[in-house]
Amino acid sequence: MNVVIIGAQWGDEGKGKMVDFLASDAQIVVRFSGGANAGHTIVLGGEKYALHLVPSGILYPDKTVILGSGMVIDPEALFKELEDLEKKGVDWKGRVFISDRAHLVLPRYREMDRETEARRSKPIGTTGRGIGVAYSLKASRDGVRLADIDDEERLVNLTDEDRAWLSLWKDRLLPLKIDMVAYLRQHRNTWRLFEGAQGALLDIDTGTYPFVSSGMSCAAGAAAQGGIGPRGIDRILGVFKAYSTRVGNGPFPTEFADDSAGSLSQYIRTVGNEYGTTTGRPRRCGYLDLVALRYACAVNSIDRLVLTHLDVYDDLEEFEACIGYRIDGQMREDFPASVRNLERAEPVLRTFSGWKTALGTCRTYEELPLRAREYIEFIEEFTETPISIVSVGSDRNHTIVRESPWIK
Ligand code: IMP
């Protein structure tokens, strides 16, 4: 069985925790896109693990994890991450593999990324990890795949410096290389979890272009870049937070206008620990945007939603969520492609009463206070998508499962 899990907002929805949680029932976890721009934080037994490239299933000693074909991998970052895991007692050898179709990020890509950003009159706010450069070179057919690093002919267009650098990493990379499509075919009777990076609104096609990342963070990415094809997908989960955040630049219709000391924006950033895992940048915060969420559900065929960070609202008297946009005085209920329209969109907000109760001890849906359930049920109705899992804290056991995704 193949379950796909993607972010349904602008990344940082808590996918890391959910992948870690759902991986307990899977044998193989495949990360299908992105690179070291991503950051997943997992809290386990009080210990914090920050993962950027390695799929979150790694923390279970018996899971195989695969860095998929759609990924762009910086070997330096990868081996640093593996060493850090080793220091924390995680034995990864023999269960971390890389698709031979995955692309590599060379050191000069990072410089090119930063230079390109500096030249932009309206910067995207990239993570500076060379991600956009790696995907551009992939599209222009000048990238370097893992399959090619021991093929001199494929490397002729690289500089001497590039080749020297690759030869430094070759002996460590090659033992991890697999033909992922063949591997998954051979292990067809396993349960596999396909983990997306970033989120649907940062996807190169479905996101708020050009303020997006450059990979496929949409569900379709799991089919093309996870090695299973569209018909191989059994279930698609979309993870979203009770509110919205965004790092980097770009339109964000429900962003709080006031980010001063004592504002709701700062409150949510503090309680939700909304700082980038990769760059440490404070995340921009705002109310849940249901127009954007409904769009993400539609464009990704999301079967079930996973709601995270609901406990961040525990102390609020009331809060709001966006149910439409007003653009030039006109009501819109769809998510526009135009950045200009998104920037001018005034959110139409609906008010919800807070529950003023700590949700951290709730383990079943019925234990959640009525007001929390009302919020959940409104979201389900608006997006026409059931919410099957609710996360009420950062630990694995702070999770309410209404329906397991591992049921066909
Ligand atoms: P890049 O992926 O470094 O090119 O950055 C492009 C945009 O995507 C920037 O706004 C980044 O802040 C954002 N971004 C990239 N990766 C993540 C992520 O994992 N979570 C949230 N935002 C991200």
PDB file of C-alpha atoms and ligand atoms in Angstrom, residues 10-12 15 37-39 113 124-132 197-198 202 211-214 246-249 278 281, ligand 1:
ATOM      1  CA  TRP A  10       3.437  26.950   2.504  1.00  0.00           C
ATOM      2  CA  GLY A  11       5.501  24.251   4.201  1.00  0.00           C
ATOM      3  CA  ASP A  12       6.262  23.799   7.906  1.00  0.00           C
ATOM      4  CA  LYS A  15       4.835  16.964   8.211  1.00  0.00           C
ATOM      5  CA  ASN A  37      15.934  23.703   1.995  1.00  0.00           C
ATOM      6  CA  ALA A  38      13.442  21.587   3.942  1.00  0.00           C
ATOM      7  CA  GLY A  39      13.516  21.218   7.673  1.00  0.00           C
ATOM      8  CA  ASP A 113      21.505  30.841  -5.687  1.00  0.00           C
ATOM      9  CA  ILE A 124      11.999  35.255  -3.388  1.00  0.00           C
ATOM     10  CA  GLY A 125      13.678  34.826  -0.024  1.00  0.00           C
ATOM     11  CA  THR A 126      15.263  31.475  -0.901  1.00  0.00           C
ATOM     12  CA  THR A 127      17.044  29.396   1.701  1.00  0.00           C
ATOM     13  CA  GLY A 128      20.309  29.882  -0.212  1.00  0.00           C
ATOM     14  CA  ARG A 129      20.874  26.122  -0.445  1.00  0.00           C
ATOM     15  CA  GLY A 130      21.261  26.049  -4.242  1.00  0.00           C
ATOM     16  CA  ILE A 131      17.888  24.401  -4.734  1.00  0.00           C
ATOM     17  CA  GLY A 132      16.559  26.581  -7.557  1.00  0.00           C
ATOM     18  CA  ALA A 197       8.832  18.474   1.139  1.00  0.00           C
ATOM     19  CA  GLN A 198       7.689  22.112   1.462  1.00  0.00           C
ATOM     20  CA  LEU A 202       5.324  26.351  -2.694  1.00  0.00           C
ATOM     21  CA  PHE A 211       7.321  32.910  -4.917  1.00  0.00           C
ATOM     22  CA  VAL A 212       7.715  29.159  -4.729  1.00  0.00           C
ATOM     23  CA  SER A 213      10.433  26.575  -4.398  1.00  0.00           C
ATOM     24  CA  SER A 214      11.523  24.788  -7.580  1.00  0.00           C
ATOM     25  CA  ARG A 246       5.082  31.397   5.465  1.00  0.00           C
ATOM     26  CA  VAL A 247       8.877  31.888   5.381  1.00  0.00           C
ATOM     27  CA  GLY A 248      10.448  33.960   2.673  1.00  0.00           C
ATOM     28  CA  ASN A 249       8.599  36.415   0.465  1.00  0.00           C
ATOM     29  CA  THR A 278      16.722  25.460   8.150  1.00  0.00           C
ATOM     30  CA  ARG A 281      14.134  32.965  10.180  1.00  0.00           C
TER      31      ARG A 281
HETATM   32  P1  IMP B   1      14.303  27.708  -2.048  1.00  0.00           P
HETATM   33  O1  IMP B   1      13.580  26.406  -1.928  1.00  0.00           O
HETATM   34  O2  IMP B   1      15.504  27.789  -1.148  1.00  0.00           O
HETATM   35  O3  IMP B   1      14.612  28.072  -3.461  1.00  0.00           O
HETATM   36  O4  IMP B   1      13.313  28.866  -1.505  1.00  0.00           O
HETATM   37  C1  IMP B   1      12.141  29.258  -2.206  1.00  0.00           C
HETATM   38  C2  IMP B   1      11.027  29.614  -1.233  1.00  0.00           C
HETATM   39  O5  IMP B   1      10.555  28.439  -0.601  1.00  0.00           O
HETATM   40  C3  IMP B   1      11.457  30.554  -0.103  1.00  0.00           C
HETATM   41  O6  IMP B   1      10.366  31.394   0.215  1.00  0.00           O
HETATM   42  C4  IMP B   1      11.731  29.616   1.051  1.00  0.00           C
HETATM   43  O7  IMP B   1      11.603  30.246   2.300  1.00  0.00           O
HETATM   44  C5  IMP B   1      10.640  28.577   0.826  1.00  0.00           C
HETATM   45  N1  IMP B   1      10.967  27.261   1.366  1.00  0.00           N
HETATM   46  C6  IMP B   1      11.838  26.372   0.868  1.00  0.00           C
HETATM   47  N2  IMP B   1      11.837  25.254   1.608  1.00  0.00           N
HETATM   48  C7  IMP B   1      10.938  25.427   2.584  1.00  0.00           C
HETATM   49  C8  IMP B   1      10.452  24.587   3.644  1.00  0.00           C
HETATM   50  O8  IMP B   1      10.853  23.445   3.830  1.00  0.00           O
HETATM   51  N3  IMP B   1       9.507  25.135   4.443  1.00  0.00           N
HETATM   52  C9  IMP B   1       9.018  26.397   4.239  1.00  0.00           C
HETATM   53  N4  IMP B   1       9.421  27.206   3.262  1.00  0.00           N
HETATM   54  C10 IMP B   1      10.375  26.719   2.428  1.00  0.00           C
END
